Coordinates of C-alpha atoms and ligand atoms in Angstrom, one line a residue:
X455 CA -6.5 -31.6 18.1
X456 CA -5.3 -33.7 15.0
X457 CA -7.4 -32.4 12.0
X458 CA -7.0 -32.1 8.1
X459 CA -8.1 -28.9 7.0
X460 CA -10.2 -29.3 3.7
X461 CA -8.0 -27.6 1.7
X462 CA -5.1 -30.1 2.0
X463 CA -8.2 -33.0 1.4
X464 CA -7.8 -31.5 -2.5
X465 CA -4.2 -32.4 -2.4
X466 CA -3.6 -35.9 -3.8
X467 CA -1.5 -37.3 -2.0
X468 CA -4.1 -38.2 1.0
X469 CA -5.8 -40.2 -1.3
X470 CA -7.0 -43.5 1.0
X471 CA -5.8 -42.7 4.2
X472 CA -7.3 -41.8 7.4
X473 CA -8.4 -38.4 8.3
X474 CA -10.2 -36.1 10.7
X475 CA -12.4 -33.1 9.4
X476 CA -13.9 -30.6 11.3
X477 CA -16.3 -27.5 10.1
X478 CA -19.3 -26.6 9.7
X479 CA -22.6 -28.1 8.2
X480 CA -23.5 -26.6 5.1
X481 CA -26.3 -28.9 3.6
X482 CA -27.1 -32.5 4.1
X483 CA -29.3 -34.4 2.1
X484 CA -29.6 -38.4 0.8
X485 CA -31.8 -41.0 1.7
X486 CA -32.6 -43.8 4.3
X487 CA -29.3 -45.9 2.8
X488 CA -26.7 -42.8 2.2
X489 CA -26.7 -39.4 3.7
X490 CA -24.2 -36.8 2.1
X491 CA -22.6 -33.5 4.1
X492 CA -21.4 -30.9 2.6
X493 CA -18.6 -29.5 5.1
X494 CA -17.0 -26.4 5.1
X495 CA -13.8 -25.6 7.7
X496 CA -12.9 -21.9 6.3
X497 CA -9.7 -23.1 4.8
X498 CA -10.9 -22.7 1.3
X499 CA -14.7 -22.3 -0.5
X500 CA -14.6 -25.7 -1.4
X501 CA -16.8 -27.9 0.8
X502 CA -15.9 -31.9 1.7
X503 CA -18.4 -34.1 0.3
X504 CA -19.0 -36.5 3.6
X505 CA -20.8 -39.4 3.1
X506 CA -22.7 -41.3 5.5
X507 CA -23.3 -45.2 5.4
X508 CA -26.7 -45.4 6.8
X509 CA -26.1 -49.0 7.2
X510 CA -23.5 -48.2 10.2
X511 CA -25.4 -45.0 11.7
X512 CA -28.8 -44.2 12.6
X513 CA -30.8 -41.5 11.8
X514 CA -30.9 -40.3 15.2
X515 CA -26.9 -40.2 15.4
X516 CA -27.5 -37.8 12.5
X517 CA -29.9 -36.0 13.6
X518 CA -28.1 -32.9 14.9
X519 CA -26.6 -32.4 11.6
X520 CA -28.1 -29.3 10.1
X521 CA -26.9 -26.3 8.7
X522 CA -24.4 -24.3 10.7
X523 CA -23.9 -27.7 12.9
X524 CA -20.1 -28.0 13.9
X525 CA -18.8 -31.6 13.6
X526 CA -16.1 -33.7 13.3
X527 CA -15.7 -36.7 10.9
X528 CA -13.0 -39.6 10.9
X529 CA -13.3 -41.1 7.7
X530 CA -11.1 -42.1 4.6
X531 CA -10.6 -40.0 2.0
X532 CA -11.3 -41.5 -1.3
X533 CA -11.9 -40.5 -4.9
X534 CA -15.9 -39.3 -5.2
X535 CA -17.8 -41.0 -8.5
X536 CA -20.5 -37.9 -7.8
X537 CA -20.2 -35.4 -9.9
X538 CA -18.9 -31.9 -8.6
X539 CA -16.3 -33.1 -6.6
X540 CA -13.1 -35.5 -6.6
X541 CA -12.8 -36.7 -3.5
X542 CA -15.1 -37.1 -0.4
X543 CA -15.0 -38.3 3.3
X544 CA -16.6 -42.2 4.0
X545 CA -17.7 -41.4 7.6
X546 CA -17.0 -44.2 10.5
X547 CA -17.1 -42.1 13.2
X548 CA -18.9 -38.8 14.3
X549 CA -18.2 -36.1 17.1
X550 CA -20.7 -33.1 17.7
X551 CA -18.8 -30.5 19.1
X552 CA -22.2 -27.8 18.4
X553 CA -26.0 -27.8 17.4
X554 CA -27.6 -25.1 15.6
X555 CA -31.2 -24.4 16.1
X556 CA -33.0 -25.0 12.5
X557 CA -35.4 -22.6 14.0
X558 CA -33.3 -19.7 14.9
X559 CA -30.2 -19.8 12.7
X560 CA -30.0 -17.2 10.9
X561 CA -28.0 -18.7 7.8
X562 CA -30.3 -21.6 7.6
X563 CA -31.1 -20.6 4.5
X564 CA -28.9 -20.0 1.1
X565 CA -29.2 -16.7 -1.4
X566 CA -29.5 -13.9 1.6
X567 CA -29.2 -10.6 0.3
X568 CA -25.7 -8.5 0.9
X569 CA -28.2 -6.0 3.1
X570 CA -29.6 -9.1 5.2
X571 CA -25.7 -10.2 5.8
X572 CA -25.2 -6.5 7.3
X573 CA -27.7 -7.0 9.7
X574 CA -26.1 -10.2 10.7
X575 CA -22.4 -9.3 10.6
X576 CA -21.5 -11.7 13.6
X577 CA -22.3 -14.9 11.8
X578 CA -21.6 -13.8 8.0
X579 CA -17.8 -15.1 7.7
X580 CA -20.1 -18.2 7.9
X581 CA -21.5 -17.5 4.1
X582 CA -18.8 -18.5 1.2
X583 CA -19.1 -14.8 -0.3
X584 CA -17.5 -13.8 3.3
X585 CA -15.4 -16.7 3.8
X586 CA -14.3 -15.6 0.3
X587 CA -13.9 -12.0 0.7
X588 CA -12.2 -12.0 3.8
X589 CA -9.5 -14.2 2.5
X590 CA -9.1 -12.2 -0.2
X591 CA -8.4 -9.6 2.0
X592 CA -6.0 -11.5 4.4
X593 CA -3.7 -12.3 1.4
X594 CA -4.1 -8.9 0.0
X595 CA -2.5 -8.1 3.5
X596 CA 0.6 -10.4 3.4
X597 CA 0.9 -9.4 -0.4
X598 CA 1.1 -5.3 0.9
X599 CA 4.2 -6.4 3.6
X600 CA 5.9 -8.9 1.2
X601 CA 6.3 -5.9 -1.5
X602 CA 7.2 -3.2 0.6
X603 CA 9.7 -5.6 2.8
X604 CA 10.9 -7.1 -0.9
X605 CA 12.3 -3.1 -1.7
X606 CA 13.7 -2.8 1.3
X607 CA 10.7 -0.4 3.0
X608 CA 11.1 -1.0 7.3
X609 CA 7.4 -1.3 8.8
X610 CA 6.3 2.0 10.8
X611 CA 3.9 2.0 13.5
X612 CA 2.4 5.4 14.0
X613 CA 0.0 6.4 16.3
X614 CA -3.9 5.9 16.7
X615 CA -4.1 8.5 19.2
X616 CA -2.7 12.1 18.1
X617 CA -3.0 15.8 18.8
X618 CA -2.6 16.9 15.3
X619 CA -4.8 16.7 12.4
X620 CA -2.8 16.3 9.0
X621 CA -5.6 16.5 6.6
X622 CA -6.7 19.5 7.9
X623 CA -10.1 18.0 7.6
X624 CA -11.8 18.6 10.6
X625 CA -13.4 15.2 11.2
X626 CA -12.1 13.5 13.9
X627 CA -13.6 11.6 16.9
X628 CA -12.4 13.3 20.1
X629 CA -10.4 10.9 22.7
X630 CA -11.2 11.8 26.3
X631 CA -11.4 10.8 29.7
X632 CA -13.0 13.3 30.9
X633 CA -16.7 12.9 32.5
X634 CA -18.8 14.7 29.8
X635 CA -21.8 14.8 32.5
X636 CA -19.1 16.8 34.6
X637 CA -16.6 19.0 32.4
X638 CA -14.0 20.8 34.3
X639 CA -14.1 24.6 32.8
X640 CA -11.6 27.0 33.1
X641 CA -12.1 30.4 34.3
X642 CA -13.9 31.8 31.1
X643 CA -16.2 28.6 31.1
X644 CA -13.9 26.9 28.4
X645 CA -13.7 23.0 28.9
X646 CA -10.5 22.6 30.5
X647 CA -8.2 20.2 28.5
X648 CA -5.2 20.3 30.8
X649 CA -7.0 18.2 33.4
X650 CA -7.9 15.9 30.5
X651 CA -5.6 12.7 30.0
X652 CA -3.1 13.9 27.7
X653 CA -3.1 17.3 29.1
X654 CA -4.5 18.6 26.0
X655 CA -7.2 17.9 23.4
X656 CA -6.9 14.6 21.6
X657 CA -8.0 12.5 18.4
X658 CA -8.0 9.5 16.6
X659 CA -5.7 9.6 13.9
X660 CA -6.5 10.2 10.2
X661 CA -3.5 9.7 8.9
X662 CA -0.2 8.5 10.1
X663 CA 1.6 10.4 7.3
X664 CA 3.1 13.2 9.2
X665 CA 4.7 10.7 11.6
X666 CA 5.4 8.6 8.7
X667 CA 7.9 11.7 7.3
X668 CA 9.7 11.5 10.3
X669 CA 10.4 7.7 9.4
X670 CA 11.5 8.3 6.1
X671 CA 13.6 10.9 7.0
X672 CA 15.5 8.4 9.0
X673 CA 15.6 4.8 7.5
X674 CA 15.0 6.2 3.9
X675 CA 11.5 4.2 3.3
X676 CA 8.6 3.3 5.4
X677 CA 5.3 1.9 4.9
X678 CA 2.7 2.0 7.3
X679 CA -0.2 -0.3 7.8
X680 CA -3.2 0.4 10.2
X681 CA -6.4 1.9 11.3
X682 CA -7.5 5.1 10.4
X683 CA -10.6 7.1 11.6
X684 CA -12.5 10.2 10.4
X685 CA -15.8 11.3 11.3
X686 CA -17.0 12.6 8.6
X687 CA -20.9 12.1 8.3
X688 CA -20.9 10.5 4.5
X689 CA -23.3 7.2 4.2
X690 CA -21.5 6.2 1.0
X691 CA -20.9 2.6 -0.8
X692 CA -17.5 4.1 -0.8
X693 CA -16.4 5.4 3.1
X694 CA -15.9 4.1 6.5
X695 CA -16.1 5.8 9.3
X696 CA -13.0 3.4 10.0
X697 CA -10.8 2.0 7.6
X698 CA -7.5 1.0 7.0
X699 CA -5.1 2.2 5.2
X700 CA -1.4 1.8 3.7
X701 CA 1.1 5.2 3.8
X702 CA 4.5 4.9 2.2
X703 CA 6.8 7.6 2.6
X704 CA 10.0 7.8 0.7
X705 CA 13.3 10.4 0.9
X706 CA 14.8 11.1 -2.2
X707 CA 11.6 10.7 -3.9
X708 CA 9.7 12.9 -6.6
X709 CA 6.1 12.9 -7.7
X710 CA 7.2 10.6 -11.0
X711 CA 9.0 7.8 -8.7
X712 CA 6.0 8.0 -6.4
X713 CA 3.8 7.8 -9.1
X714 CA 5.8 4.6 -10.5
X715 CA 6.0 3.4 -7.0
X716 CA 2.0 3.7 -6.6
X717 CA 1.5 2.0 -10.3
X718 CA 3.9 -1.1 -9.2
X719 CA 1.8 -1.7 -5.9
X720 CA -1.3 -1.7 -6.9
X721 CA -0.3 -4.4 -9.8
X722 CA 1.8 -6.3 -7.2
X723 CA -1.2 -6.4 -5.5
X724 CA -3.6 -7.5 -7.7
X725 CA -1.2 -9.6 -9.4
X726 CA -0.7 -11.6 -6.2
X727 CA -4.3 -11.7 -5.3
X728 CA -5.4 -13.0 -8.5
X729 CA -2.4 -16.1 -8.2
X730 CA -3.1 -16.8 -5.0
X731 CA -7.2 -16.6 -4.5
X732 CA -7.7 -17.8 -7.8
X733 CA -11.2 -19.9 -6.3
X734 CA -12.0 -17.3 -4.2
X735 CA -12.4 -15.1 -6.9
X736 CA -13.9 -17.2 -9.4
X737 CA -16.5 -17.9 -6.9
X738 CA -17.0 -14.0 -6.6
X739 CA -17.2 -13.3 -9.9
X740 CA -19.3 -16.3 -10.7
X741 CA -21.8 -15.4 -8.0
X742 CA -21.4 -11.1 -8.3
X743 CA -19.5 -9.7 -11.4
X744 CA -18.9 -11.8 -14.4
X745 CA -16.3 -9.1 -15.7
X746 CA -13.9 -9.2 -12.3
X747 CA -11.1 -11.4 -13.7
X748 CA -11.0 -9.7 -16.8
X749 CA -10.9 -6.5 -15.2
X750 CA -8.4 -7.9 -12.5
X751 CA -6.3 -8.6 -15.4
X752 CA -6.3 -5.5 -17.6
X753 CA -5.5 -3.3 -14.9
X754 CA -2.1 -5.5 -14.0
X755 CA -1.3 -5.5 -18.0
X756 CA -1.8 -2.0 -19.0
X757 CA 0.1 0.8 -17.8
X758 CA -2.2 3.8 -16.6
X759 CA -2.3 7.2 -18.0
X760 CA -0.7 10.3 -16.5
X761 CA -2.8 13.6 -16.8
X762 CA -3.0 16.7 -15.2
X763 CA -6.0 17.8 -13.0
X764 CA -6.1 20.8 -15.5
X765 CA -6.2 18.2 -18.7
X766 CA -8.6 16.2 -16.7
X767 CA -10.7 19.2 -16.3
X768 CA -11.0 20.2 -20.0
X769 CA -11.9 16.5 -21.2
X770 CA -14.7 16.7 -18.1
X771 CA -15.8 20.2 -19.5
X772 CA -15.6 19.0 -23.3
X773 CA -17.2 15.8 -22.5
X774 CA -20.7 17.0 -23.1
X775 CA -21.8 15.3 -20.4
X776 CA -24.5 16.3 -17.8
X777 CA -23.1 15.8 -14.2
X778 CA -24.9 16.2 -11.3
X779 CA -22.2 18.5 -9.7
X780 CA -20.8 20.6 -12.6
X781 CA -17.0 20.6 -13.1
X782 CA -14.7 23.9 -13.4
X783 CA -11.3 24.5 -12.5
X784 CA -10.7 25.0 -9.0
X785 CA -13.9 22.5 -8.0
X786 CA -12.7 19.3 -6.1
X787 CA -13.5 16.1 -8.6
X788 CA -16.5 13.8 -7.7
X789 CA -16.7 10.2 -8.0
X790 CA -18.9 10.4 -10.9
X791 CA -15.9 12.7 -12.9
X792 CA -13.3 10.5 -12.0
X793 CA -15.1 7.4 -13.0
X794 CA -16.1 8.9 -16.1
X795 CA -12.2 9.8 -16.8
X796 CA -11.4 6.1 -16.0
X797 CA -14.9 4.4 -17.3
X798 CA -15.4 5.9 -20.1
X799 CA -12.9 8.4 -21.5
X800 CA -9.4 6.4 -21.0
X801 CA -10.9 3.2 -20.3
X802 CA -7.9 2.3 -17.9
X803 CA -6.6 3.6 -14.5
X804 CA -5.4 7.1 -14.4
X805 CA -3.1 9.0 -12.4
X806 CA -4.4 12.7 -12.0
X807 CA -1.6 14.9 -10.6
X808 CA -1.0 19.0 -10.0
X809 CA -4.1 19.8 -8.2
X810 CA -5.1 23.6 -7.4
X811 CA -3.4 24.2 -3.9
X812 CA -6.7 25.1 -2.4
X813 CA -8.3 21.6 -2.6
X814 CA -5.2 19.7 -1.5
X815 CA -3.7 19.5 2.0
X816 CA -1.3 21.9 3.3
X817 CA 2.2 19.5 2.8
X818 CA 2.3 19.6 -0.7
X819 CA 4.8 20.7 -2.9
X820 CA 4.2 24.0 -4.5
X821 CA 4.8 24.4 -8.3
X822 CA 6.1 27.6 -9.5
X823 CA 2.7 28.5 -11.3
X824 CA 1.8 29.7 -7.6
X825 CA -1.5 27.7 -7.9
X826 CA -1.2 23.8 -8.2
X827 CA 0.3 21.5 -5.9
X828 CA 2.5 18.2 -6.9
X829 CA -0.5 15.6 -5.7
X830 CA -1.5 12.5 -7.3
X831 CA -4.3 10.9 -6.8
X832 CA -5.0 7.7 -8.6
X833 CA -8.5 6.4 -9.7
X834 CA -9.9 3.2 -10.8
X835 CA -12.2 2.1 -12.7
X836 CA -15.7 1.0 -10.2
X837 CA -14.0 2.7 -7.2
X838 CA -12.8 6.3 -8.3
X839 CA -10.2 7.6 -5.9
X840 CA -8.2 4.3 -4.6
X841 CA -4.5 6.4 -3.7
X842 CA -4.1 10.0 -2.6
X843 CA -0.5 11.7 -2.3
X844 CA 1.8 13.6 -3.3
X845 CA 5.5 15.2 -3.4
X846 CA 6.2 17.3 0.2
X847 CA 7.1 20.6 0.4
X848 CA 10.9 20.5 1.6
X849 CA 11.3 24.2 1.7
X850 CA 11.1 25.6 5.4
X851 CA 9.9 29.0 4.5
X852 CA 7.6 27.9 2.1
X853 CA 5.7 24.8 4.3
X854 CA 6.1 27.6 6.8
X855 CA 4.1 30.3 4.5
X856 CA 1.7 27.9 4.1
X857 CA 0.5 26.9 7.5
X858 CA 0.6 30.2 8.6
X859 CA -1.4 31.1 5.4
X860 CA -4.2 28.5 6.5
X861 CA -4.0 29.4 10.4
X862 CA -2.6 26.4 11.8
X863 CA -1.2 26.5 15.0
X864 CA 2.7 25.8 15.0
X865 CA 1.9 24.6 18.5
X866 CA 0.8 21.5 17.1
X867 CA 3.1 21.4 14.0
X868 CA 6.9 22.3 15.3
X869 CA 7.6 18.5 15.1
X870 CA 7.4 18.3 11.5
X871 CA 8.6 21.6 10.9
X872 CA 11.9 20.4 12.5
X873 CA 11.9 17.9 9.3
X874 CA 12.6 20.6 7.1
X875 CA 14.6 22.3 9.4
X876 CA 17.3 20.1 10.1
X877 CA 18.5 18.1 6.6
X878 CA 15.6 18.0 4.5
X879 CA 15.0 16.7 1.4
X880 CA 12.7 15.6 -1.1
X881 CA 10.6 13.1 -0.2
X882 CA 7.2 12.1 -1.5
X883 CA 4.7 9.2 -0.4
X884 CA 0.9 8.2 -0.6
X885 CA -2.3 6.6 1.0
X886 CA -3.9 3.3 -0.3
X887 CA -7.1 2.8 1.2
X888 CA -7.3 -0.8 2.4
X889 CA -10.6 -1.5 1.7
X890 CA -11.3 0.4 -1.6
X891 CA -7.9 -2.1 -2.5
X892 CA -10.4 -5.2 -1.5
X893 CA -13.6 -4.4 -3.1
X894 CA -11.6 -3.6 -6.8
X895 CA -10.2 -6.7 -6.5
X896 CA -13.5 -8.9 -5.2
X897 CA -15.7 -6.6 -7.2
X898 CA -18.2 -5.8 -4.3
X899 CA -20.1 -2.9 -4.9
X900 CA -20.5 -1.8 -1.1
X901 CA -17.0 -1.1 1.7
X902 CA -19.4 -2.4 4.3
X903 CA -19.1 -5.7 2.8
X904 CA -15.4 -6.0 2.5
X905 CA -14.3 -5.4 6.5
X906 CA -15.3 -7.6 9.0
X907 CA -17.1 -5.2 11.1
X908 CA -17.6 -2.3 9.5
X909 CA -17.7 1.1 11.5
X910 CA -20.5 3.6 9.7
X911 CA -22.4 6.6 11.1
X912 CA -25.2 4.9 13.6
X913 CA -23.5 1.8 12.8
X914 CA -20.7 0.2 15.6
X915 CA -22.9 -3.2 16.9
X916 CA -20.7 -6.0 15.8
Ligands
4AD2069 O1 -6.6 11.0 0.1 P1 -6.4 10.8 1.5 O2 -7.3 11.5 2.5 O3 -4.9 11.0 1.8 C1 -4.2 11.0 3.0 O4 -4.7 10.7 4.1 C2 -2.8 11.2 2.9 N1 -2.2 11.5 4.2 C3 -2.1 10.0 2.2 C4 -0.6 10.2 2.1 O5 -0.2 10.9 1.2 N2 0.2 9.5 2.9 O6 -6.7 9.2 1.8 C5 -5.9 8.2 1.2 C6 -6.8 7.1 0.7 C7 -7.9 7.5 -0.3 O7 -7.4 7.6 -1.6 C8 -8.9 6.4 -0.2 O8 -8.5 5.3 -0.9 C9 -8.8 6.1 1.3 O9 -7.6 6.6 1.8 N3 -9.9 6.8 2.1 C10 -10.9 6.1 2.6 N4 -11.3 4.8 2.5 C11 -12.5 4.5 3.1 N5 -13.2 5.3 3.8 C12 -12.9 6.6 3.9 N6 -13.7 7.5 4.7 C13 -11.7 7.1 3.3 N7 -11.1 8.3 3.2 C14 -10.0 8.0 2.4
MG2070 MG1 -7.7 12.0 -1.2

């Protein structure tokens, strides 16, 4: 089909020729001379103005033209005299390609709620807040390839589907084909996995880091970019049961490159977004968060500051502030610390490194103090943790010490202790969470709201 998409109606050059718009009916409204659409075809938030000569159609022509309608219009462009837009559409012919109900369409209305959009996730990429995030979150995508591929990083594709479980967390969803109403057992009544599909038990994976080692062992630098499950029952503004998430992994990398790596990235990132959505996010922080751009801004000017866990621990302790889950050293950090590190205290993003080794995954490096870990984890101001890694362990006996110190089975870790085996070196990489990426730079307040279909506990309908 020959059509103009609406944001290349903006460009000036198609003043006063011919063109065909397709989209879908946001408002119309006039009188019995002049009838004015306002189209919208997803290219950009800006609607066409299309206006109707009510001299050459008749009202019943127009009658199917209600909200959430999808038309086409061949009109000329031409400069608009209205106010609040340049150009519009002069309509002389009209296609109906769909009707839509006035008394079932959901949208119908303007102004719904964030909760109400939840409820109505199929049609919401319908609403300019979605149309907005989710190109926000497309481009934030190409910007993620285009700076790893620009620094020479080759694109890794791990597995979804593994038998190992690198952040030792515990959550995953079981993959099985195996007829639960009918379990084969073994001969102490243990469910038998060896007739199961991979001849074992299997997951989805939670991180594609351990594979991701193997890759950067090999080419030098990867980056991975995929889906990422964990099970974990938390019903916070902050976790998906599914997300996505970004894993660089670099050889001949220690925890300050990664940390300057991670610190680029992130700017890149918001850098690019906030070139390249510009009225996307205008229209977000218009409609949401009055403070976005600014914020957007300050975080790509201003470096961010470099503490220890142990520092951040004393200004937490010293704070004289009342948490609800008191801070001491050894206690994992929640949100409400690290936001108060990044909020309040340093006002800017921080990079927390050199965790105690019993909060932290088994790869780490080990420092010589016998009780921290090279990690990094690096917070933001509205989101808390956005990137979690770390410099590896390279050291055979040491990894080796480790896993057997936390009782994990070597049956499912040989692999990656063949990394350290056979030429290892350092090497250091992190996870960006995809989403947690999206809602700092669209200043959402909720992860549900910044994937299409968002996976929750008691939540997988769209
Ligand atoms: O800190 P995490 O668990 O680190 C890892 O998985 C490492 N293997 C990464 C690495 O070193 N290659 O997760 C990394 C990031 C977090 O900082 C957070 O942004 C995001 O992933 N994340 C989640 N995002 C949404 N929902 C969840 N349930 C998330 N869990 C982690
Ligand atoms: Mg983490």
């Amino acid at each position: 089909m020959k059509r103009t998409k609406i944001i290349d109606l903006y460009k000036p050059e198609l003043i006063g020729s011919t063109v065909d718009v397709m989209g879908w009916v946001r408002t119309r409204r006039g009188n019995k001379h002049v009838q004015f659409v306002a189209l919208n075809d997803g290219s950009t938030i800006k609607n066409i103005q299309i206006v109707f000569d009510m001299g050459h159609f008749t009202d019943d022509e127009l009658r199917p033209i209600t909200t959430g309608a999808a038309i086409h219009v061949t009109g000329r462009l031409v400069e608009s005299m209205g106010k609040g837009q340049t150009v519009e559409v002069q309509a002389e012919k009209l296609e109906i390609f769909g009707t839509a109900d006035p008394e079932s369409y959901p949208l119908q209305k303007k102004g719904h709620t964030l909760e109400f959009l939840r409820e109505k996730a199929h049609l919401r990429p319908r609403t300019n807040t979605f149309g907005a995030i989710l190109r926000v979150r497309s481009t934030l995508a190409y910007a993620i390839h285009r700076f790893f591929q620009e620094r020479g990083f080759f694109y890794l594709n791990t597995p979804l589907i593994t038998a190992s479980d690198c952040e030792g967390a515990g959550a995953m969803f079981q993959v099985t084909t195996l007829d639960l109403n009918n379990l084969p057992r073994t001969e102490e009544g243990k469910v038998d996995f060896s007739a199961d599909f991979f001849g074992k038990p299997t997951a989805l994976t939670v991180s594609g880091q351990l594979e991701g080692e193997l890759g950067a062992t090999a080419l030098g630098a990867i980056y991975t970019f995929g889906p990422t499950f964990r099970a974990e029952n938390s019903n916070t503004p902050r976790h998906l049961s599914e997300f996505w998430m970004i894993e660089p992994e670099m050889a001949f990398y220690d925890i300050t490159d990664n940390m300057d790596l991670a610190e680029d990235f992130i700017k890149y990132c918001v850098n690019y977004a906030l070139t390249h959505c510009a009225d996307d996010i205008e229209f977000l922080s218009q409609m949401y968060d009055k403070d976005l751009v600014d914020r957007l801004k300050f975080v790509v000017e201003h470096d961010f500051v470099r503490l220890t866990y142990t520092e951040g621990v004393e200004i937490l302790r010293n704070s004289g502030r009342k948490f609800e889950f008191p801070v001491d050293w050894g206690t994992d950090l929640q949100s409400e610390h690290e936001r108060y590190l990044v909020e309040e205290h340093f006002k800017r993003p921080v990079i927390l490194t050199d965790y105690p080794k019993e909060i932290k995954a088994f790869y780490m490096k080990q420092n010589d103090d016998g009780r921290t870990v090279r990690a990094m984890d690096v917070l933001f101001p509205q989101i808390g943790e956005i990137i979690g890694g770390s410099e590896r362990e390279a050291d055979y006996d040491k990894l080796l010490a480790r896993i057997n110190e936390l009782n994990i089975p070597m049956k499912d870790m040989w692999w990656y202790l063949d990394t350290r085996r056979y030429g290892t070196v350092p090497h250091a990489g992190f996870g960006l969470g995809f989403e947690r990426l999206v809602l700092f730079v669209t200043g959402m307040t909720n992860i549900r709201d910044v994937i299409p279909f968002p996976r929750t506990p008691n939540n997988a309908e769209f």
